Amino acid sequence: MRGYRILIIGFGSVGQAFFELLNLKRHILGVDFIVTGVIDRSRGFISNPSQGVINEARTGKLIGKKVDLDQIPGLIEESDVDIVCEFTDLNIRDRGEPAFTYLSTALRSGKHVITTNKGPVAFHYDELMELSRKYNRLIRFKGTVMAGTPSFNILDLLPGARVEYFMGILNGTTNYILTRMHDGLAFDEALREAQELGYAEADPSLDIDGVDPALKVVILSRVIGWRRGFEDVEVQGIRNVDVREYGDSVVKLIAYANENRAYVKPTPLGRGNILANVSRNLNALTLKLDTLGEITVVGPGAGRMETAQAALTDLMYIVNHADY
Ligand code: HSE
């Protein structure tokens, strides 16, 4: 059986969950995976981590060799792994850096890459696709949209189908907050719960102001084949939403796009609407296809294990499709 060597970059909640999931499922996947290294800005560089590393990693303290951020690309380049799995936090100010540098370095040095980070994919889509073609390595990023719940990858099952538009709930944190506000909670209280449950970004304003779902709109659009950047999405968040103003309607932060227009904005929905019934941290995506009409996928779109599933899906895609 061929063994696949993996380097993990970013060992926070998703990186740890992926490591745990890999250990839990490797026997039923029928593939031998070996995590030969973990690099994390606060936990350091851990070579050949044992399963017990998780207990130490949870503390967030330095447990390996100290690394500076600017050493990470060199470590990626030197590494002899097959696949780099990147789980660092979203950084919008630097337009997806340093994650883009990590991913591009990995592709250039002959590794396949998996990322759950929306920044590099939304801001550097063309460059990443070009590097993937040039170096004949795969890049997979399922976890960027709806965690492990099938979203754009469902199109792989629908050859020839053309997407006319999509509409959905693409942010778990704001959906959780709006749901809890409909239950009567105050905004701050609902946000705190969403943070405790691990749905929110490290900087929760990225959720609240609609930046996170707008990046997902960009990624979905690019996969579908619509050329669109972050600046082309009209974005309105939920900071000023008072659910009591909407009477019997349910307010959802709706993401919508067709080839010509894209937006994210709070939208009142009648209770009979399928999206009105997608609550708490659940996400949903309705795709309008020329062949099938509307199909809707509903499932978790945030959370540590939920996102780790996406990376596992990507990992098995690489195992089954890579041209070694
Ligand atoms: N903060 C994001 C959300 C995480 O709440 O949906 C998943 O992208």
Short mmCIF file of C-alpha atoms in Angstrom, two decimals, residues 23-251:
data_model
loop_
_atom_site.label_atom_id
_atom_site.label_comp_id
_atom_site.label_asym_id
_atom_site.label_seq_id
_atom_site.Cartn_x
_atom_site.Cartn_y
_atom_site.Cartn_z
CA ASN A 23 -6.05 8.83 12.90
CA LEU A 24 -9.64 7.78 13.51
CA LYS A 25 -10.49 6.96 9.88
CA ARG A 26 -7.22 5.84 8.29
CA HIS A 27 -8.11 2.16 8.76
CA ILE A 28 -11.39 2.42 6.89
CA LEU A 29 -9.96 4.64 4.15
CA GLY A 30 -7.59 1.89 3.09
CA VAL A 31 -4.76 4.35 2.51
CA ASP A 32 -1.67 4.84 4.59
CA PHE A 33 -1.21 8.47 5.64
CA ILE A 34 1.73 9.72 7.68
CA VAL A 35 1.80 13.21 9.11
CA THR A 36 5.53 13.86 9.05
CA GLY A 37 5.36 17.44 10.28
CA VAL A 38 3.18 20.12 11.80
CA ILE A 39 4.02 23.81 11.59
CA ASP A 40 2.17 26.32 13.71
CA ARG A 41 3.09 29.87 14.47
CA SER A 42 2.61 29.52 18.24
CA ARG A 43 3.04 25.76 18.72
CA GLY A 44 6.24 25.59 16.63
CA PHE A 45 7.56 22.95 14.23
CA ILE A 46 6.74 19.42 15.38
CA SER A 47 8.49 16.69 13.48
CA ASN A 48 6.82 13.24 13.26
CA PRO A 49 4.04 14.03 15.76
CA SER A 50 2.63 11.15 17.78
CA GLN A 51 -1.12 10.81 18.34
CA GLY A 52 -0.68 12.25 21.83
CA VAL A 53 0.42 15.60 20.39
CA ILE A 54 -3.22 16.71 20.45
CA ASN A 55 -3.29 17.00 24.24
CA GLU A 56 -0.30 19.32 24.20
CA ALA A 57 -1.49 21.24 21.15
CA ARG A 58 -4.76 22.15 22.88
CA THR A 59 -2.86 24.33 25.34
CA GLY A 60 -1.71 26.58 22.47
CA LYS A 61 1.80 26.71 23.94
CA LEU A 62 5.10 26.10 22.14
CA ILE A 63 5.57 22.33 21.91
CA GLY A 64 8.01 22.01 19.01
CA LYS A 65 10.93 23.95 17.64
CA LYS A 66 10.19 27.67 17.55
CA VAL A 67 9.54 29.01 14.04
CA ASP A 68 9.35 32.55 12.71
CA LEU A 69 6.66 33.23 10.10
CA ASP A 70 9.26 33.97 7.44
CA GLN A 71 10.88 30.55 7.93
CA ILE A 72 7.70 28.69 6.99
CA PRO A 73 8.00 28.91 3.16
CA GLY A 74 11.55 27.50 3.39
CA LEU A 75 10.36 24.62 5.57
CA ILE A 76 7.59 23.86 3.06
CA GLU A 77 10.02 23.93 0.17
CA GLU A 78 12.56 21.65 1.87
CA SER A 79 9.97 19.16 3.05
CA ASP A 80 9.66 15.89 1.10
CA VAL A 81 5.92 15.41 1.71
CA ASP A 82 3.35 14.56 -0.98
CA ILE A 83 0.60 16.82 0.34
CA VAL A 84 0.55 20.10 2.27
CA CYS A 85 -2.62 20.75 4.28
CA GLU A 86 -3.04 24.40 5.17
CA PHE A 87 -5.38 25.45 8.00
CA THR A 88 -4.26 28.95 8.96
CA ASP A 89 -6.67 31.76 9.82
CA LEU A 90 -8.35 34.03 7.30
CA ASN A 91 -6.46 37.28 6.83
CA ILE A 92 -8.34 39.76 4.72
CA ARG A 93 -6.13 42.79 5.28
CA ASP A 94 -3.23 41.09 3.51
CA ARG A 95 -5.52 39.56 0.87
CA GLY A 96 -4.98 35.97 1.93
CA GLU A 97 -1.33 36.21 2.92
CA PRO A 98 0.75 34.54 4.23
CA ALA A 99 -1.38 31.51 3.29
CA PHE A 100 -1.07 32.26 -0.44
CA THR A 101 2.73 32.16 -0.12
CA TYR A 102 2.51 28.81 1.68
CA LEU A 103 0.25 27.32 -0.99
CA SER A 104 2.22 28.67 -3.94
CA THR A 105 5.51 27.51 -2.41
CA ALA A 106 4.03 24.05 -1.90
CA LEU A 107 2.80 23.80 -5.52
CA ARG A 108 6.10 25.11 -6.92
CA SER A 109 8.03 22.54 -4.90
CA GLY A 110 5.92 19.67 -6.20
CA LYS A 111 3.33 19.11 -3.46
CA HIS A 112 -0.41 18.78 -3.78
CA VAL A 113 -2.24 21.21 -1.55
CA ILE A 114 -5.41 21.32 0.51
CA THR A 115 -6.61 24.48 2.17
CA THR A 116 -9.62 25.47 4.25
CA ASN A 117 -8.58 29.13 4.13
CA LYS A 118 -10.86 31.30 1.99
CA GLY A 119 -8.40 34.20 1.65
CA PRO A 120 -5.83 32.73 -0.74
CA VAL A 121 -8.52 31.02 -2.86
CA ALA A 122 -10.78 34.08 -3.18
CA PHE A 123 -7.96 36.61 -3.74
CA HIS A 124 -5.52 34.50 -5.79
CA TYR A 125 -7.73 32.05 -7.65
CA ASP A 126 -6.16 32.48 -11.09
CA GLU A 127 -2.59 32.33 -9.80
CA LEU A 128 -3.26 29.15 -7.83
CA MET A 129 -4.96 27.46 -10.80
CA GLU A 130 -2.07 28.47 -13.04
CA LEU A 131 0.51 27.06 -10.59
CA SER A 132 -1.50 23.87 -10.26
CA ARG A 133 -1.46 23.43 -14.07
CA LYS A 134 2.16 24.41 -14.47
CA TYR A 135 3.49 22.08 -11.78
CA ASN A 136 0.89 19.36 -12.39
CA ARG A 137 -0.14 19.27 -8.73
CA LEU A 138 -3.68 19.43 -7.41
CA ILE A 139 -5.18 22.16 -5.23
CA ARG A 140 -8.37 21.36 -3.33
CA PHE A 141 -10.33 23.75 -1.13
CA LYS A 142 -13.68 22.16 -0.29
CA GLY A 143 -13.54 23.43 3.29
CA THR A 144 -13.74 27.04 2.14
CA VAL A 145 -17.47 26.79 1.36
CA MET A 146 -19.87 24.96 3.73
CA ALA A 147 -17.18 22.95 5.53
CA GLY A 148 -17.64 19.22 4.80
CA THR A 149 -21.18 19.60 3.49
CA PRO A 150 -21.17 19.14 -0.30
CA SER A 151 -21.37 22.52 -2.04
CA PHE A 152 -19.55 23.26 -5.31
CA ASN A 153 -18.19 19.71 -5.46
CA ILE A 154 -21.75 18.47 -6.04
CA LEU A 155 -21.29 19.78 -9.60
CA ASP A 156 -18.80 16.91 -10.14
CA LEU A 157 -21.85 14.62 -9.99
CA LEU A 158 -23.77 16.68 -12.56
CA PRO A 159 -21.77 16.70 -15.79
CA GLY A 160 -22.90 19.29 -18.29
CA ALA A 161 -25.30 21.04 -15.91
CA ARG A 162 -25.13 24.84 -16.17
CA VAL A 163 -25.68 26.96 -13.06
CA GLU A 164 -28.07 29.86 -13.75
CA TYR A 165 -27.85 31.27 -10.23
CA PHE A 166 -27.16 30.20 -6.67
CA MET A 167 -28.66 31.43 -3.46
CA GLY A 168 -27.89 30.33 0.05
CA ILE A 169 -26.92 30.79 3.65
CA LEU A 170 -23.16 30.55 3.64
CA ASN A 171 -22.16 31.75 7.10
CA GLY A 172 -22.79 29.66 10.20
CA THR A 173 -22.00 32.38 12.73
CA THR A 174 -24.50 34.94 11.44
CA ASN A 175 -27.12 32.26 10.87
CA TYR A 176 -26.63 31.15 14.47
CA ILE A 177 -26.84 34.75 15.72
CA LEU A 178 -29.99 35.51 13.72
CA THR A 179 -31.62 32.26 14.86
CA ARG A 180 -30.87 33.02 18.51
CA MET A 181 -32.08 36.62 18.08
CA HIS A 182 -35.37 35.24 16.76
CA ASP A 183 -35.39 33.17 20.00
CA GLY A 184 -35.16 36.44 21.92
CA LEU A 185 -31.43 36.70 22.69
CA ALA A 186 -29.49 39.95 22.38
CA PHE A 187 -26.92 40.23 19.58
CA ASP A 188 -23.85 40.17 21.86
CA GLU A 189 -25.08 37.15 23.78
CA ALA A 190 -25.81 35.24 20.57
CA LEU A 191 -22.37 36.15 19.18
CA ARG A 192 -20.70 34.92 22.35
CA GLU A 193 -22.48 31.57 22.01
CA ALA A 194 -21.40 31.28 18.36
CA GLN A 195 -17.81 31.97 19.38
CA GLU A 196 -17.95 29.41 22.19
CA LEU A 197 -19.24 26.82 19.76
CA GLY A 198 -16.26 27.49 17.46
CA TYR A 199 -18.19 28.81 14.45
CA ALA A 200 -16.85 32.36 14.34
CA GLU A 201 -13.71 33.55 12.60
CA ALA A 202 -10.77 34.56 14.82
CA ASP A 203 -11.96 38.10 14.00
CA PRO A 204 -15.78 37.77 14.22
CA SER A 205 -16.38 41.05 12.38
CA LEU A 206 -15.53 39.07 9.23
CA ASP A 207 -18.70 37.07 9.86
CA ILE A 208 -20.91 39.85 11.16
CA ASP A 209 -20.08 42.28 8.36
CA GLY A 210 -20.64 39.66 5.67
CA VAL A 211 -17.02 39.42 4.50
CA ASP A 212 -16.80 35.66 5.05
CA PRO A 213 -19.92 34.81 2.99
CA ALA A 214 -18.84 37.30 0.30
CA LEU A 215 -15.54 35.44 -0.06
CA LYS A 216 -17.54 32.21 -0.38
CA VAL A 217 -19.63 33.85 -3.12
CA VAL A 218 -16.39 34.64 -4.96
CA ILE A 219 -15.10 31.07 -4.59
CA LEU A 220 -18.39 29.52 -5.72
CA SER A 221 -18.53 31.92 -8.65
CA ARG A 222 -15.00 31.09 -9.75
CA VAL A 223 -15.61 27.34 -9.56
CA ILE A 224 -18.79 27.80 -11.62
CA GLY A 225 -16.81 29.82 -14.16
CA TRP A 226 -17.99 33.37 -13.46
CA ARG A 227 -15.14 35.89 -13.29
CA ARG A 228 -15.67 37.90 -10.15
CA GLY A 229 -13.54 39.33 -7.34
CA PHE A 230 -14.35 40.33 -3.78
CA GLU A 231 -14.89 43.96 -4.87
CA ASP A 232 -17.66 42.82 -7.24
CA VAL A 233 -19.87 41.48 -4.43
CA GLU A 234 -22.32 43.91 -2.82
CA VAL A 235 -22.04 43.23 0.91
CA GLN A 236 -24.25 44.14 3.83
CA GLY A 237 -23.81 42.43 7.19
CA ILE A 238 -26.13 41.89 10.15
CA ARG A 239 -24.78 44.49 12.58
CA ASN A 240 -27.90 46.67 12.35
CA VAL A 241 -30.53 43.97 11.98
CA ASP A 242 -33.39 44.02 14.45
CA VAL A 243 -35.32 40.80 13.85
CA ARG A 244 -38.38 42.23 15.64
CA GLU A 245 -38.93 44.63 12.75
CA TYR A 246 -39.77 41.79 10.37
CA GLY A 247 -43.00 40.55 11.93
CA ASP A 248 -43.65 36.94 11.00
CA SER A 249 -40.85 36.74 8.42
CA VAL A 250 -37.52 35.13 9.21
CA VAL A 251 -34.41 37.21 8.50
#
